PDB file of C-alpha atoms in Angstrom:
ATOM      1  CA  MET A   1      -0.269   0.177  -0.149  1.00 60.00           C
ATOM      2  CA  GLY A   2       3.084   2.186   0.703  1.00 81.00           C
ATOM      3  CA  SER A   3       3.810   2.886  -2.964  1.00 87.00           C
ATOM      4  CA  ARG A   4       0.340   3.135  -4.203  1.00 85.00           C
ATOM      5  CA  LYS A   5       0.517   6.043  -1.824  1.00 86.00           C
ATOM      6  CA  LEU A   6       3.900   7.105  -3.113  1.00 89.00           C
ATOM      7  CA  ALA A   7       2.405   6.978  -6.832  1.00 90.00           C
ATOM      8  CA  HIS A   8      -0.683   9.035  -5.813  1.00 87.00           C
ATOM      9  CA  THR A   9       1.645  11.849  -4.120  1.00 88.00           C
ATOM     10  CA  LEU A  10       3.898  12.029  -6.884  1.00 92.00           C
ATOM     11  CA  MET A  11       1.481  12.272  -9.643  1.00 92.00           C
ATOM     12  CA  PHE A  12      -0.551  14.865  -7.411  1.00 92.00           C
ATOM     13  CA  ALA A  13       2.623  16.887  -7.252  1.00 94.00           C
ATOM     14  CA  PHE A  14       3.710  16.692 -10.816  1.00 95.00           C
ATOM     15  CA  ASN A  15       0.309  17.731 -12.167  1.00 95.00           C
ATOM     16  CA  LEU A  16       0.186  20.765  -9.953  1.00 95.00           C
ATOM     17  CA  ALA A  17       4.108  21.814 -10.780  1.00 96.00           C
ATOM     18  CA  ALA A  18       2.953  21.203 -14.875  1.00 96.00           C
ATOM     19  CA  PHE A  19      -0.273  23.150 -14.316  1.00 96.00           C
ATOM     20  CA  SER A  20       1.284  26.107 -12.421  1.00 96.00           C
ATOM     21  CA  SER A  21       3.984  26.467 -14.514  1.00 97.00           C
ATOM     22  CA  LEU A  22       1.521  26.316 -17.882  1.00 95.00           C
ATOM     23  CA  LEU A  23      -0.753  29.017 -16.244  1.00 96.00           C
ATOM     24  CA  THR A  24       2.014  30.964 -15.463  1.00 97.00           C
ATOM     25  CA  PHE A  25       3.356  30.902 -18.539  1.00 96.00           C
ATOM     26  CA  VAL A  26       0.110  31.390 -20.226  1.00 95.00           C
ATOM     27  CA  ALA A  27      -0.750  34.577 -17.793  1.00 95.00           C
ATOM     28  CA  VAL A  28       2.619  36.226 -18.542  1.00 96.00           C
ATOM     29  CA  LYS A  29       2.303  35.679 -22.517  1.00 93.00           C
ATOM     30  CA  THR A  30      -1.699  36.769 -22.696  1.00 92.00           C
ATOM     31  CA  PRO A  31      -1.134  40.577 -23.066  1.00 92.00           C
ATOM     32  CA  GLY A  32       2.010  40.421 -25.858  1.00 89.00           C
ATOM     33  CA  LYS A  33       0.229  37.804 -27.590  1.00 87.00           C
ATOM     34  CA  ARG A  34      -3.382  38.574 -27.482  1.00 87.00           C
ATOM     35  CA  GLY A  35      -3.450  42.358 -25.945  1.00 85.00           C
ATOM     36  CA  HIS A  36      -5.473  43.548 -29.333  1.00 87.00           C
ATOM     37  CA  LEU A  37      -8.096  41.443 -28.624  1.00 86.00           C
ATOM     38  CA  ALA A  38     -11.377  41.788 -26.413  1.00 88.00           C
ATOM     39  CA  PHE A  39     -11.373  40.678 -23.078  1.00 88.00           C
ATOM     40  CA  ALA A  40     -13.029  37.118 -23.587  1.00 88.00           C
ATOM     41  CA  ARG A  41     -11.162  36.426 -26.699  1.00 89.00           C
ATOM     42  CA  ARG A  42      -7.641  37.563 -25.051  1.00 91.00           C
ATOM     43  CA  TRP A  43      -8.210  35.504 -21.728  1.00 93.00           C
ATOM     44  CA  GLY A  44     -10.809  33.124 -22.996  1.00 92.00           C
ATOM     45  CA  PRO A  45      -7.746  30.252 -23.199  1.00 94.00           C
ATOM     46  CA  PHE A  46      -6.118  30.954 -19.934  1.00 96.00           C
ATOM     47  CA  PHE A  47      -9.525  30.945 -17.710  1.00 96.00           C
ATOM     48  CA  GLY A  48     -10.035  27.477 -19.859  1.00 96.00           C
ATOM     49  CA  LEU A  49      -7.149  26.126 -18.715  1.00 97.00           C
ATOM     50  CA  VAL A  50      -7.423  27.234 -15.158  1.00 97.00           C
ATOM     51  CA  PHE A  51     -10.651  25.571 -15.249  1.00 97.00           C
ATOM     52  CA  ALA A  52      -9.348  22.427 -17.005  1.00 97.00           C
ATOM     53  CA  ALA A  53      -6.500  21.942 -14.425  1.00 96.00           C
ATOM     54  CA  SER A  54      -8.893  22.547 -11.536  1.00 96.00           C
ATOM     55  CA  LEU A  55     -11.357  19.785 -12.946  1.00 96.00           C
ATOM     56  CA  ILE A  56      -8.183  17.280 -13.708  1.00 96.00           C
ATOM     57  CA  MET A  57      -7.167  17.813 -10.094  1.00 95.00           C
ATOM     58  CA  VAL A  58     -10.242  16.668  -8.564  1.00 94.00           C
ATOM     59  CA  ASP A  59      -9.414  13.239  -8.716  1.00 92.00           C
ATOM     60  CA  LEU A  60      -6.030  13.810  -8.009  1.00 93.00           C
ATOM     61  CA  THR A  61      -6.978  15.670  -4.903  1.00 92.00           C
ATOM     62  CA  ARG A  62      -9.735  12.691  -4.064  1.00 92.00           C
ATOM     63  CA  HIS A  63      -6.801  10.090  -4.038  1.00 90.00           C
ATOM     64  CA  ILE A  64      -4.356  12.221  -1.936  1.00 92.00           C
ATOM     65  CA  CYS A  65      -7.687  12.714   0.445  1.00 89.00           C
ATOM     66  CA  LEU A  66      -8.017   9.076   0.644  1.00 88.00           C
ATOM     67  CA  ASP A  67      -4.576   7.900   0.810  1.00 84.00           C
ATOM     68  CA  ALA A  68      -4.667  10.200   4.366  1.00 84.00           C
ATOM     69  CA  GLY A  69      -7.405   8.415   5.562  1.00 84.00           C
ATOM     70  CA  MET A  70      -9.958  11.419   5.210  1.00 84.00           C
ATOM     71  CA  PHE A  71     -13.537  10.917   4.589  1.00 85.00           C
ATOM     72  CA  PRO A  72     -13.131   7.245   3.120  1.00 80.00           C
ATOM     73  CA  GLU A  73     -16.896   6.223   2.924  1.00 81.00           C
ATOM     74  CA  GLN A  74     -17.862   9.260   1.055  1.00 77.00           C
ATOM     75  CA  LEU A  75     -14.795   8.920  -1.521  1.00 78.00           C
ATOM     76  CA  HIS A  76     -14.443   5.431  -2.141  1.00 81.00           C
ATOM     77  CA  MET A  77     -14.348   4.774  -6.066  1.00 81.00           C
ATOM     78  CA  PHE A  78     -15.918   1.617  -6.297  1.00 83.00           C
ATOM     79  CA  ASN A  79     -19.083  -0.150  -4.665  1.00 82.00           C
ATOM     80  CA  PRO A  80     -19.193  -4.088  -3.264  1.00 86.00           C
ATOM     81  CA  ASP A  81     -20.433  -4.770  -6.939  1.00 90.00           C
ATOM     82  CA  MET A  82     -17.678  -2.868  -8.520  1.00 85.00           C
ATOM     83  CA  SER A  83     -19.969  -0.274 -10.066  1.00 85.00           C
ATOM     84  CA  LEU A  84     -18.408   3.206  -9.671  1.00 83.00           C
ATOM     85  CA  THR A  85     -19.598   5.501  -6.779  1.00 85.00           C
ATOM     86  CA  LEU A  86     -20.615   8.804  -7.117  1.00 87.00           C
ATOM     87  CA  ALA A  87     -17.342  10.321  -6.274  1.00 86.00           C
ATOM     88  CA  GLY A  88     -15.870   7.645  -8.885  1.00 87.00           C
ATOM     89  CA  ARG A  89     -18.045   9.052 -11.620  1.00 90.00           C
ATOM     90  CA  LEU A  90     -17.312  12.440 -10.550  1.00 93.00           C
ATOM     91  CA  GLY A  91     -13.590  11.979 -10.877  1.00 91.00           C
ATOM     92  CA  MET A  92     -13.683  10.021 -13.704  1.00 92.00           C
ATOM     93  CA  TYR A  93     -15.445  12.250 -15.811  1.00 95.00           C
ATOM     94  CA  SER A  94     -14.060  15.797 -14.482  1.00 96.00           C
ATOM     95  CA  THR A  95     -10.785  14.202 -15.753  1.00 95.00           C
ATOM     96  CA  TRP A  96     -12.284  13.498 -18.658  1.00 97.00           C
ATOM     97  CA  VAL A  97     -13.879  16.922 -19.297  1.00 97.00           C
ATOM     98  CA  GLY A  98     -10.539  18.370 -17.852  1.00 97.00           C
ATOM     99  CA  ASN A  99      -8.651  16.888 -20.580  1.00 96.00           C
ATOM    100  CA  ILE A 100     -10.784  17.723 -23.158  1.00 97.00           C
ATOM    101  CA  LEU A 101     -10.546  21.546 -22.587  1.00 97.00           C
ATOM    102  CA  LEU A 102      -7.415  21.637 -21.862  1.00 97.00           C
ATOM    103  CA  MET A 103      -6.599  20.172 -25.534  1.00 97.00           C
ATOM    104  CA  VAL A 104      -9.234  23.019 -27.088  1.00 96.00           C
ATOM    105  CA  SER A 105      -7.910  25.922 -24.541  1.00 96.00           C
ATOM    106  CA  LEU A 106      -4.103  24.746 -25.555  1.00 95.00           C
ATOM    107  CA  VAL A 107      -5.208  24.976 -29.425  1.00 95.00           C
ATOM    108  CA  TRP A 108      -7.101  27.945 -28.746  1.00 92.00           C
ATOM    109  CA  TYR A 109      -3.972  29.820 -27.014  1.00 92.00           C
ATOM    110  CA  VAL A 110      -1.005  28.572 -30.000  1.00 91.00           C
ATOM    111  CA  LEU A 111      -3.364  29.391 -32.879  1.00 86.00           C
ATOM    112  CA  PRO A 112      -2.764  32.929 -34.611  1.00 74.00           C
ATOM    113  CA  ALA A 113      -5.172  35.384 -32.456  1.00 66.00           C
ATOM    114  CA  GLY A 114      -6.666  37.199 -35.680  1.00 66.00           C
ATOM    115  CA  PRO A 115      -7.985  40.616 -35.753  1.00 64.00           C
ATOM    116  CA  ASP A 116     -10.825  41.496 -33.503  1.00 57.00           C
ATOM    117  CA  ARG A 117     -13.119  41.676 -35.746  1.00 58.00           C
ATOM    118  CA  SER A 118     -16.080  42.265 -32.986  1.00 56.00           C
ATOM    119  CA  ARG A 119     -15.584  46.486 -33.350  1.00 54.00           C
ATOM    120  CA  ASP A 120     -15.094  46.347 -37.204  1.00 52.00           C
ATOM    121  CA  ALA A 121     -18.499  44.394 -37.690  1.00 50.00           C
ATOM    122  CA  PHE A 122     -19.778  46.935 -34.981  1.00 51.00           C
ATOM    123  CA  LEU A 123     -18.891  49.939 -36.757  1.00 51.00           C
ATOM    124  CA  ALA A 124     -19.418  48.462 -40.812  1.00 51.00           C
ATOM    125  CA  PRO A 125     -22.413  50.157 -42.330  1.00 53.00           C
ATOM    126  CA  PRO A 126     -25.501  47.960 -42.612  1.00 55.00           C
ATOM    127  CA  LEU A 127     -25.412  46.062 -45.995  1.00 57.00           C
TER     128      LEU A 127
END
């Protein structure tokens, strides 16, 4: 059981460090790369990454809490019949959604930010 706790702790720490570095990088680079865009388009990728990282960390945090002996009745993953509990399903789905959102937000950030057309469309004469 000791190696499982070590693995859970290392994965939690690795993910936390990776997300912290990623979010810091995106937060520092966003004003220069996307500064010409409206607020939502400028900071959307960053907020998407924050939400994605939070969703991914849900199940990792559940594992750490279980390893520490906190709330084992509420946080266990499987029922006696080997079906997923509510906490197990929540962890699984939050990880899936978090990884999808992470990929979408990264692609959104990496792709070139075109001109902000929202102001041009507002100022353009009607057709």
